[in-house]
CSV table of C-alpha atoms in Angstrom, one decimal:
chain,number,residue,atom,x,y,z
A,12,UNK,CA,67.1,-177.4,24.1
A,13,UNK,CA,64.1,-175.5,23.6
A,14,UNK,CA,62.1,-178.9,22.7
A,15,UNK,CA,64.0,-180.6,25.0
A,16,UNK,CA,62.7,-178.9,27.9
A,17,UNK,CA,58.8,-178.6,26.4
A,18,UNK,CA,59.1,-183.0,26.5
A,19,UNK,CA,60.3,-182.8,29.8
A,20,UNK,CA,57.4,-180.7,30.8
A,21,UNK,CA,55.3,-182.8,29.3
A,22,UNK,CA,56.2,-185.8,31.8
A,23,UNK,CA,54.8,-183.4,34.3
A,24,UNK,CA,51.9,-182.5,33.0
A,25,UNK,CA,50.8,-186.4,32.3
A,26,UNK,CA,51.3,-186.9,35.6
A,27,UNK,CA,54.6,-189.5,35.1
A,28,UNK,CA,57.0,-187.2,37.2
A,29,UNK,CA,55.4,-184.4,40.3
A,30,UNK,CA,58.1,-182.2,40.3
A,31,UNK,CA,61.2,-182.0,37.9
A,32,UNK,CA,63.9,-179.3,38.1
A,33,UNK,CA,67.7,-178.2,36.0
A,34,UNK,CA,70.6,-179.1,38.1
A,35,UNK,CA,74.3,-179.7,37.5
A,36,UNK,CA,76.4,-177.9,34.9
A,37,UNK,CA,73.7,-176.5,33.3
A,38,UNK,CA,72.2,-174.6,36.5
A,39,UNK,CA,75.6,-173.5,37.0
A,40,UNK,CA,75.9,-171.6,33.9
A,41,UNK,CA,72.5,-169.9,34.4
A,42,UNK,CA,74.0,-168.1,37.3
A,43,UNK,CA,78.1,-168.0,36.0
A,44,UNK,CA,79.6,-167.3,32.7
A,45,UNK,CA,79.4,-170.0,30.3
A,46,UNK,CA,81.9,-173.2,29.8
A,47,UNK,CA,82.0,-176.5,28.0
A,48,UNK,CA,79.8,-179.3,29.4
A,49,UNK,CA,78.3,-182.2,27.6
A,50,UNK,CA,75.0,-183.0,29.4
A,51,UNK,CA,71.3,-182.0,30.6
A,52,UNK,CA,70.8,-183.2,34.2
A,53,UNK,CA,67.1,-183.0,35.2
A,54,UNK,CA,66.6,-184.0,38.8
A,55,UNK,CA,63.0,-185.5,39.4
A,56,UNK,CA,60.6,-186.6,42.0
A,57,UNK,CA,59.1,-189.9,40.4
A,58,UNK,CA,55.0,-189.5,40.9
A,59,UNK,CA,55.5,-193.2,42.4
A,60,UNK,CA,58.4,-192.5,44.2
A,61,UNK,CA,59.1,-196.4,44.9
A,62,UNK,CA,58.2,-199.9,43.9
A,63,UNK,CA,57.2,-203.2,45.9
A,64,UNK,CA,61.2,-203.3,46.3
A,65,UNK,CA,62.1,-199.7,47.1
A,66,UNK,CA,63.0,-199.1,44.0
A,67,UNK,CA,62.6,-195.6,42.2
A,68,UNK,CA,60.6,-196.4,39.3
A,69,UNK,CA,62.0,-194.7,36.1
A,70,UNK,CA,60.9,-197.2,33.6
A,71,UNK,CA,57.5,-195.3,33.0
A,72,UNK,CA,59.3,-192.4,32.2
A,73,UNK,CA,61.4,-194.2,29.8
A,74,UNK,CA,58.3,-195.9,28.2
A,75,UNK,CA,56.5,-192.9,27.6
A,76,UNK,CA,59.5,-191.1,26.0
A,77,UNK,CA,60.3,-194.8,23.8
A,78,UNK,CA,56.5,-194.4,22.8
A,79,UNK,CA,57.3,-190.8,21.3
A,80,UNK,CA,60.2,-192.0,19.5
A,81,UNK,CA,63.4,-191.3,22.6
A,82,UNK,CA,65.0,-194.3,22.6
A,83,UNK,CA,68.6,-193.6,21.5
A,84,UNK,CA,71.1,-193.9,24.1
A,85,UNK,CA,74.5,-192.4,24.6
A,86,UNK,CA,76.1,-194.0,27.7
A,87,UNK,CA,73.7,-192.8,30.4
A,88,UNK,CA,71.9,-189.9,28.3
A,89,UNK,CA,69.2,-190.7,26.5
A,90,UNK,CA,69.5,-188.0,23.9
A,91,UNK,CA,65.8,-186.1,23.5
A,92,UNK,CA,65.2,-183.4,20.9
A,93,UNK,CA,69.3,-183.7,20.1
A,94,UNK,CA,70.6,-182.8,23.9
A,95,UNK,CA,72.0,-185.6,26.2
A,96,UNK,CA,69.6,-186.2,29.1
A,97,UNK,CA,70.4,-187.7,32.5
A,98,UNK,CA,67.2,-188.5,34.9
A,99,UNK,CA,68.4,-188.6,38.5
A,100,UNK,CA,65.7,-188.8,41.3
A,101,UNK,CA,66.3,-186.1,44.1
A,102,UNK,CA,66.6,-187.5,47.6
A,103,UNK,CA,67.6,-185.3,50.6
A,104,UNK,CA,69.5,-182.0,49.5
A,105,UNK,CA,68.3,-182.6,45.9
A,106,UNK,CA,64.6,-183.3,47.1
A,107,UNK,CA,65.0,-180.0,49.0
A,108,UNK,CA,67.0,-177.9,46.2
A,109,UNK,CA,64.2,-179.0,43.7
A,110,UNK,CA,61.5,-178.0,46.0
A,111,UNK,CA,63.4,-174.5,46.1
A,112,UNK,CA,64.4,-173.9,43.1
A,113,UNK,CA,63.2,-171.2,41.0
A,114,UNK,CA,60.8,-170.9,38.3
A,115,UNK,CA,62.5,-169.8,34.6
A,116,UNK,CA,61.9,-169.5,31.1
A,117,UNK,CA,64.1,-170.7,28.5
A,118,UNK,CA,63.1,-169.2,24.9
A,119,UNK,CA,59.0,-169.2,26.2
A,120,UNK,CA,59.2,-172.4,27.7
A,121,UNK,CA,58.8,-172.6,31.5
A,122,UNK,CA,61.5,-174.4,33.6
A,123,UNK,CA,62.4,-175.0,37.3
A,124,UNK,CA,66.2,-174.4,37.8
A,125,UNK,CA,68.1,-174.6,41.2
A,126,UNK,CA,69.1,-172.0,42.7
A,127,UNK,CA,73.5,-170.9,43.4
A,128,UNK,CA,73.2,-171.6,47.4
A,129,UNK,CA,71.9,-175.2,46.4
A,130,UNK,CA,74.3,-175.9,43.8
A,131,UNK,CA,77.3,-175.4,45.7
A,132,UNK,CA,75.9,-177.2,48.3
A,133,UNK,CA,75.2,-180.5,45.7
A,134,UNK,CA,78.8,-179.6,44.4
A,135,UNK,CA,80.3,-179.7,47.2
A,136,UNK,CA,78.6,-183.0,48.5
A,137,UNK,CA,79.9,-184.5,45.0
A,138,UNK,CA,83.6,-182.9,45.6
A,139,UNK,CA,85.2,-184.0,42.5
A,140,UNK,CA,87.5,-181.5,40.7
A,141,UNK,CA,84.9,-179.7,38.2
A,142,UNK,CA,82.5,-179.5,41.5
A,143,UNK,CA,85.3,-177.8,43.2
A,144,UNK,CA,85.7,-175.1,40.2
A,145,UNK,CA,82.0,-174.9,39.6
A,146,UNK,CA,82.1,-173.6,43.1
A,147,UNK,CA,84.8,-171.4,42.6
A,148,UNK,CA,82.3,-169.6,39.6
A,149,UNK,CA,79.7,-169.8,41.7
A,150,UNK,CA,81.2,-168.0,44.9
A,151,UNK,CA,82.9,-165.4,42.4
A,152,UNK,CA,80.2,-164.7,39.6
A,153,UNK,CA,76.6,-164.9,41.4
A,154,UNK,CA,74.8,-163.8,43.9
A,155,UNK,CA,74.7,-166.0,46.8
A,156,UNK,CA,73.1,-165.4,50.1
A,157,UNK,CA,75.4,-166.2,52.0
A,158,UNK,CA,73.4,-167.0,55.5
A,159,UNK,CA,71.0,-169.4,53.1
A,160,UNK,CA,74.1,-170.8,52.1
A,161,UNK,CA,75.2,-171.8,55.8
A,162,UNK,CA,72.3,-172.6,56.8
A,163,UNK,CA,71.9,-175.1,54.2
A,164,UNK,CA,75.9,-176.4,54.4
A,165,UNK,CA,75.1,-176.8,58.3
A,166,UNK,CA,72.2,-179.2,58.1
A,167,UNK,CA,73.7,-181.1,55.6
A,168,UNK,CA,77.1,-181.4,57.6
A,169,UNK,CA,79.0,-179.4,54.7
A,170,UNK,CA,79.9,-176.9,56.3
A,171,UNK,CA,83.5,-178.2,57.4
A,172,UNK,CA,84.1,-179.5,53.5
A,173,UNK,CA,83.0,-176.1,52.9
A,174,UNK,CA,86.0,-174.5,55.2
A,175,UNK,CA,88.6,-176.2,53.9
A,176,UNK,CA,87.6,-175.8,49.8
B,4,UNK,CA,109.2,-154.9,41.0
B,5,UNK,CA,106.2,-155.1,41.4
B,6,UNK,CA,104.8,-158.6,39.3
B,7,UNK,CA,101.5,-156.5,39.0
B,8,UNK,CA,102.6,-153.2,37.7
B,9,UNK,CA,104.6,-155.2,34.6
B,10,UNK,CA,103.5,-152.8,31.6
B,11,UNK,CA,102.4,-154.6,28.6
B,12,UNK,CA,101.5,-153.3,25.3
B,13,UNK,CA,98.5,-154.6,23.7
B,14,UNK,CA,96.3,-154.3,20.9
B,15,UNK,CA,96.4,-150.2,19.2
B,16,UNK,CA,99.9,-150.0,21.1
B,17,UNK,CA,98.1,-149.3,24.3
B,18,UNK,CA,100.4,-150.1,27.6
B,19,UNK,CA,98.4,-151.2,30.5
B,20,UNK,CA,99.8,-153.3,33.4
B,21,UNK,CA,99.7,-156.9,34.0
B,22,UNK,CA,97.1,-155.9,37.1
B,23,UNK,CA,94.8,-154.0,34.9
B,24,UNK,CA,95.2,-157.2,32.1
B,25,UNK,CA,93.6,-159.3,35.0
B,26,UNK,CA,90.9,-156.9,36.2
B,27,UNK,CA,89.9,-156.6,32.6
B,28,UNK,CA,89.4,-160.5,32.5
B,29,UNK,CA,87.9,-160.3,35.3
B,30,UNK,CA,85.0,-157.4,34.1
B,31,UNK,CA,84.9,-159.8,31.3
B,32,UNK,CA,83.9,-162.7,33.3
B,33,UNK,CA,81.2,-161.1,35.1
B,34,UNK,CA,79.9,-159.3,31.6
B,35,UNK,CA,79.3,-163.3,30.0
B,36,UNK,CA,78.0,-163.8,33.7
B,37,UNK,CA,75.5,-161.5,33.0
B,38,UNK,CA,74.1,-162.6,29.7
B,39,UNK,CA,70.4,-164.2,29.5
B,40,UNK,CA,70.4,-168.4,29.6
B,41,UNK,CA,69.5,-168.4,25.7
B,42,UNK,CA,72.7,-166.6,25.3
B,43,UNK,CA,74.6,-169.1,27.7
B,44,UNK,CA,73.2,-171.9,26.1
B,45,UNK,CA,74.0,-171.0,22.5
B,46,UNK,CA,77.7,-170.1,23.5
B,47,UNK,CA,77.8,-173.7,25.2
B,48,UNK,CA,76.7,-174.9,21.4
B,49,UNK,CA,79.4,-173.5,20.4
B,50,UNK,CA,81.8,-174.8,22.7
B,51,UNK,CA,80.5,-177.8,22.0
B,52,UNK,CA,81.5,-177.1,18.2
B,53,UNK,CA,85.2,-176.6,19.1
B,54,UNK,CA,85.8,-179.7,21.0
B,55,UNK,CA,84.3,-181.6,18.7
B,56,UNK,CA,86.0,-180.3,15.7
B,57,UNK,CA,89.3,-178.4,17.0
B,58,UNK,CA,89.6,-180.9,19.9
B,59,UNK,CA,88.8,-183.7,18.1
B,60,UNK,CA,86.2,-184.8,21.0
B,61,UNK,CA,84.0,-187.3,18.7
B,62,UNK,CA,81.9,-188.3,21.7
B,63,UNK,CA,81.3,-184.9,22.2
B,64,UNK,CA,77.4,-184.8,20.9
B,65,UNK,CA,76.8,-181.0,20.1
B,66,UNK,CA,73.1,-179.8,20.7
B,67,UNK,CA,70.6,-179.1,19.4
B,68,UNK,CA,68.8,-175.5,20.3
């Protein structure tokens, strides 16, 4: 995890992603006790954010982690340093919950992760069953500022989905 | 009666009740709540260890810390 996360930095810092932060499972056990989960999703803002074709160009990121030897694949992951990695590009909440999310260090290595009021807000967009419970952890386990939290659910148009949870 | 006051004995022949079994998993939630991501992470390891042995999960890829 450790050099999983000093690779990823490195796409920042050679200038092939601007902005890259944890989300999904993963965020959620920062804040919540832990419990199984199989993957690394890394949200990202592409440095070109789209093609001729609007089309969020990922292929240089792939290339550049080919070139350094990444190129086994599991499904969707592309396993790096041993952990399972899924690249989404953030657009709308996501954009915004990277933007916010919170600078971290995992074992000396710096990290963006986002933050509980943005997860349950991606969660609950995403609604499946294990959003639902991530939630649940979420609401019950960590701190959550809960008038960022409404604020964010009500621009979004969550906040009904949100009621009814 | 009460479901919650239901007295259980438990480990060193102590009796608690069924309410204070739940509050204790709940102090225990919010203790592995509290420990630092390295810790998190290494339990996940682990988790990922059981499945993949005790649950048989093959496709389960454990990580690598």
């Amino acid at each position: 995890m450790r050099d999983t996360l000093r690779i990823i930095n490195e796409l920042k810092e050679k200038g092939l992603i601007k902005d890259y932060a944890i989300g999904g499972a993963i965020a959620a056990l920062r804040w919540v006790e832990p419990f199984f989960t199989r993957d690394l999703d890394i949200f990202i803002i592409p440095e070109k954010e789209v093609g001729e074709e609007e089309l969020l160009l990922l292929s240089p990121i792939y290339e550049y982690l080919k070139n350094k030897g990444y190129n086994q694949w599991v499904g969707q992951w592309l396993i790096i340093e041993g952990v399972p990695v899924e690249f989404i590009p953030a657009e709308g909440l996501a954009k915004e919950a990277l933007e916010n999310a919170i600078e971290i260090e995992f074992d000396g290595v710096p990290t963006k992760i986002i933050t509980p009021e943005y997860l349950i807000a991606l969660f609950l967009k995403a609604s499946r069953q294990k959003d639902k419970i991530k939630i649940q952890m979420l609401l019950e386990q960590a701190k959550i500022d809960m008038g960022k939290l409404e604020e964010i659910l009500d621009r979004y148009n969550l906040s009904e989905r949100f009621k009814i949870l | 009666m009460d479901e919650e006051n239901i007295k259980i004995l438990t480990k060193d022949n102590k009796i608690i009740t069924l309410r204070e079994l739940f509050d204790g998993k709940q102090k225990t939630h919010a203790l592995q709540a509290s420990l630092t991501f390295e810790e998190k992470i290494k339990i996940l390891v682990e988790l990922q260890k059981i499945a993949y042995s005790w649950g048989n999960k093959k496709n389960v890829i454990v990580w690598k810390l």
